[in-house]
Amino acid sequence: IHYGSYLTALSPLWVVAFPASLPAVGAFVATLSLGEAVWSPPWYTYSMQAAPDGHEGLFTALASAPLFAAKLPTGALSGWLLEHHCPGNGPCPGPGDPGPVPAPGACDPRTLWGVIAAITLTSPLTLLLFQRWLRPAARKEGGEATGGEYRRVEVGSGDGSEGVGVRVI
């Protein structure tokens, strides 16, 4: 999940480095897709394994909730970025236009995509910062946590016919 999130987060840098070029957009989409292909399956696998039996649908919905909740601020931010960095009243730089500073009133795709790259990098950096608390704890022989595997406790019906089991996930 962590390494795939870096691929996804770094994908806008293609458009920052080579603005207004079709190969840069292709590289952006390819890198974004590869990153999603790396982090997405383990994310959904983890959310399914963490779900109690019979509640997998609820956990799938909860795992998707942050993506859904991000839609409204993303729309507002994209409108603001376009309004401020590509106002529509000036030419966008072409593939051969060097220089990081556009003319006043012109489109500035490098800054726009640079802001997007900075925002998307917050996810993997947050994972890196909090990985100590996000990684599972394994047990040493003495019972002390060292980091390693996830455990889920499954409890029986309470009538004594079923015991308590631990399933490693």
C-alpha positions as a Python dict, from the first residue, in 0.01 Angstrom:
ca = {
    (1, 'I'): (0, 0, 0),
    (2, 'H'): (275, 242, 100),
    (3, 'Y'): (494, 196, -210),
    (4, 'G'): (199, 210, -447),
    (5, 'S'): (87, 535, -289),
    (6, 'Y'): (425, 688, -378),
    (7, 'L'): (379, 591, -744),
    (8, 'T'): (32, 741, -747),
    (9, 'A'): (147, 1059, -571),
    (10, 'L'): (447, 1115, -797),
    (11, 'S'): (251, 1070, -1120),
    (12, 'P'): (165, 1444, -1162),
    (13, 'L'): (537, 1526, -1178),
    (14, 'W'): (540, 1412, -1542),
    (15, 'V'): (310, 1702, -1628),
    (16, 'V'): (513, 1941, -1413),
    (17, 'A'): (835, 1846, -1593),
    (18, 'F'): (688, 1841, -1946),
    (19, 'P'): (374, 2061, -1951),
    (20, 'A'): (134, 2055, -2244),
    (21, 'S'): (285, 1745, -2399),
    (22, 'L'): (98, 1431, -2494),
    (23, 'P'): (380, 1194, -2383),
    (24, 'A'): (380, 1359, -2038),
    (25, 'V'): (6, 1307, -2005),
    (26, 'G'): (49, 944, -2115),
    (27, 'A'): (327, 892, -1860),
    (28, 'F'): (108, 1056, -1593),
    (29, 'V'): (-184, 824, -1662),
    (30, 'A'): (42, 516, -1686),
    (31, 'T'): (219, 598, -1356),
    (32, 'L'): (-110, 678, -1183),
    (33, 'S'): (-260, 349, -1304),
    (34, 'L'): (45, 148, -1203),
    (35, 'G'): (41, 305, -856),
    (36, 'E'): (-328, 225, -817),
    (37, 'A'): (-265, -131, -936),
    (38, 'V'): (0, -168, -665),
    (39, 'W'): (-184, -19, -365),
    (40, 'S'): (-549, -93, -439),
    (41, 'P'): (-560, -477, -417),
    (42, 'P'): (-379, -496, -81),
    (43, 'W'): (-604, -219, 55),
    (44, 'Y'): (-922, -404, -33),
    (45, 'T'): (-775, -737, 81),
    (46, 'Y'): (-689, -586, 417),
    (47, 'S'): (-1034, -433, 459),
    (48, 'M'): (-1197, -768, 377),
    (49, 'Q'): (-971, -959, 616),
    (50, 'A'): (-1029, -711, 896),
    (51, 'A'): (-1407, -739, 858),
    (52, 'P'): (-1597, -969, 1093),
    (53, 'D'): (-1765, -1257, 913),
    (54, 'G'): (-2090, -1143, 757),
    (55, 'H'): (-1996, -773, 764),
    (56, 'E'): (-1767, -758, 462),
    (57, 'G'): (-2003, -528, 268),
    (58, 'L'): (-2009, -274, 549),
    (59, 'F'): (-1630, -277, 571),
    (60, 'T'): (-1601, -234, 193),
    (61, 'A'): (-1827, 70, 215),
    (62, 'L'): (-1627, 212, 507),
    (63, 'A'): (-1298, 150, 323),
    (64, 'S'): (-1437, 349, 27),
    (65, 'A'): (-1579, 631, 241),
    (66, 'P'): (-1262, 849, 235),
    (67, 'L'): (-1256, 836, -147),
    (68, 'F'): (-1621, 938, -158),
    (69, 'A'): (-1575, 1212, 103),
    (70, 'A'): (-1287, 1363, -96),
    (71, 'K'): (-1504, 1429, -403),
    (72, 'L'): (-1655, 1760, -285),
    (73, 'P'): (-1332, 1930, -172),
    (74, 'T'): (-1156, 1795, -482),
    (75, 'G'): (-1411, 1961, -709),
    (76, 'A'): (-1383, 2291, -525),
    (77, 'L'): (-1002, 2278, -527),
    (78, 'S'): (-986, 2196, -897),
    (79, 'G'): (-1209, 2493, -977),
    (80, 'W'): (-993, 2722, -766),
    (81, 'L'): (-670, 2591, -921),
    (82, 'L'): (-803, 2637, -1274),
    (83, 'E'): (-932, 2985, -1194),
    (84, 'H'): (-597, 3097, -1052),
    (85, 'H'): (-346, 2909, -1270),
    (86, 'C'): (-529, 2866, -1602),
    (87, 'P'): (-775, 3155, -1609),
    (88, 'G'): (-869, 3107, -1974),
    (89, 'N'): (-771, 3457, -2081),
    (90, 'G'): (-415, 3376, -2180),
    (91, 'P'): (-233, 3118, -2387),
    (92, 'C'): (-112, 2795, -2231),
    (93, 'P'): (258, 2730, -2287),
    (94, 'G'): (336, 2478, -2558),
    (95, 'P'): (578, 2185, -2544),
    (96, 'G'): (873, 2401, -2654),
    (97, 'D'): (811, 2687, -2414),
    (98, 'P'): (1084, 2679, -2148),
    (99, 'G'): (1085, 2871, -1828),
    (100, 'P'): (892, 2823, -1509),
    (101, 'V'): (738, 3174, -1506),
    (102, 'P'): (449, 3233, -1748),
    (103, 'A'): (343, 3571, -1877),
    (104, 'P'): (89, 3759, -1663),
    (105, 'G'): (-261, 3628, -1727),
    (106, 'A'): (-131, 3319, -1906),
    (107, 'C'): (-193, 2961, -1813),
    (108, 'D'): (57, 2817, -1563),
    (109, 'P'): (23, 2436, -1578),
    (110, 'R'): (349, 2369, -1397),
    (111, 'T'): (231, 2543, -1082),
    (112, 'L'): (-115, 2387, -1108),
    (113, 'W'): (23, 2033, -1135),
    (114, 'G'): (294, 2111, -879),
    (115, 'V'): (23, 2197, -626),
    (116, 'I'): (-159, 1873, -713),
    (117, 'A'): (165, 1675, -672),
    (118, 'A'): (229, 1837, -333),
    (119, 'I'): (-122, 1754, -216),
    (120, 'T'): (-104, 1392, -334),
    (121, 'L'): (234, 1343, -167),
    (122, 'T'): (72, 1406, 171),
    (123, 'S'): (-78, 1053, 169),
    (124, 'P'): (244, 849, 140),
    (125, 'L'): (429, 1090, 366),
    (126, 'T'): (155, 1055, 628),
    (127, 'L'): (180, 676, 597),
    (128, 'L'): (556, 704, 644),
    (129, 'L'): (518, 934, 945),
    (130, 'F'): (262, 714, 1120),
    (131, 'Q'): (381, 371, 1007),
    (132, 'R'): (490, 288, 1360),
    (133, 'W'): (126, 295, 1467),
    (134, 'L'): (-20, 158, 1144),
    (135, 'R'): (187, -158, 1115),
    (136, 'P'): (63, -463, 1301),
    (137, 'A'): (223, -582, 1620),
    (138, 'A'): (371, -933, 1641),
    (139, 'R'): (436, -1107, 1968),
    (140, 'K'): (772, -1225, 2096),
    (141, 'E'): (790, -1544, 2296),
    (142, 'G'): (753, -1339, 2614),
    (143, 'G'): (437, -1170, 2484),
    (144, 'E'): (592, -834, 2397),
    (145, 'A'): (481, -663, 2075),
    (146, 'T'): (751, -632, 1809),
    (147, 'G'): (563, -564, 1484),
    (148, 'G'): (463, -825, 1229),
    (149, 'E'): (118, -974, 1181),
    (150, 'Y'): (-246, -878, 1217),
    (151, 'R'): (-467, -1082, 1445),
    (152, 'R'): (-843, -1091, 1470),
    (153, 'V'): (-1020, -1249, 1765),
    (154, 'E'): (-1331, -1441, 1680),
    (155, 'V'): (-1562, -1500, 1972),
    (156, 'G'): (-1816, -1783, 1992),
    (157, 'S'): (-2186, -1745, 2069),
    (158, 'G'): (-2126, -1732, 2444),
    (159, 'D'): (-2311, -2054, 2525),
    (160, 'G'): (-1988, -2241, 2589),
    (161, 'S'): (-2013, -2455, 2278),
    (162, 'E'): (-1762, -2245, 2085),
    (163, 'G'): (-1427, -2125, 2205),
    (164, 'V'): (-1239, -1811, 2133),
    (165, 'G'): (-1019, -1841, 1827),
    (166, 'V'): (-744, -1628, 1686),
    (167, 'R'): (-704, -1619, 1313),
    (168, 'V'): (-390, -1466, 1166),
    (169, 'I'): (-464, -1237, 875),
}
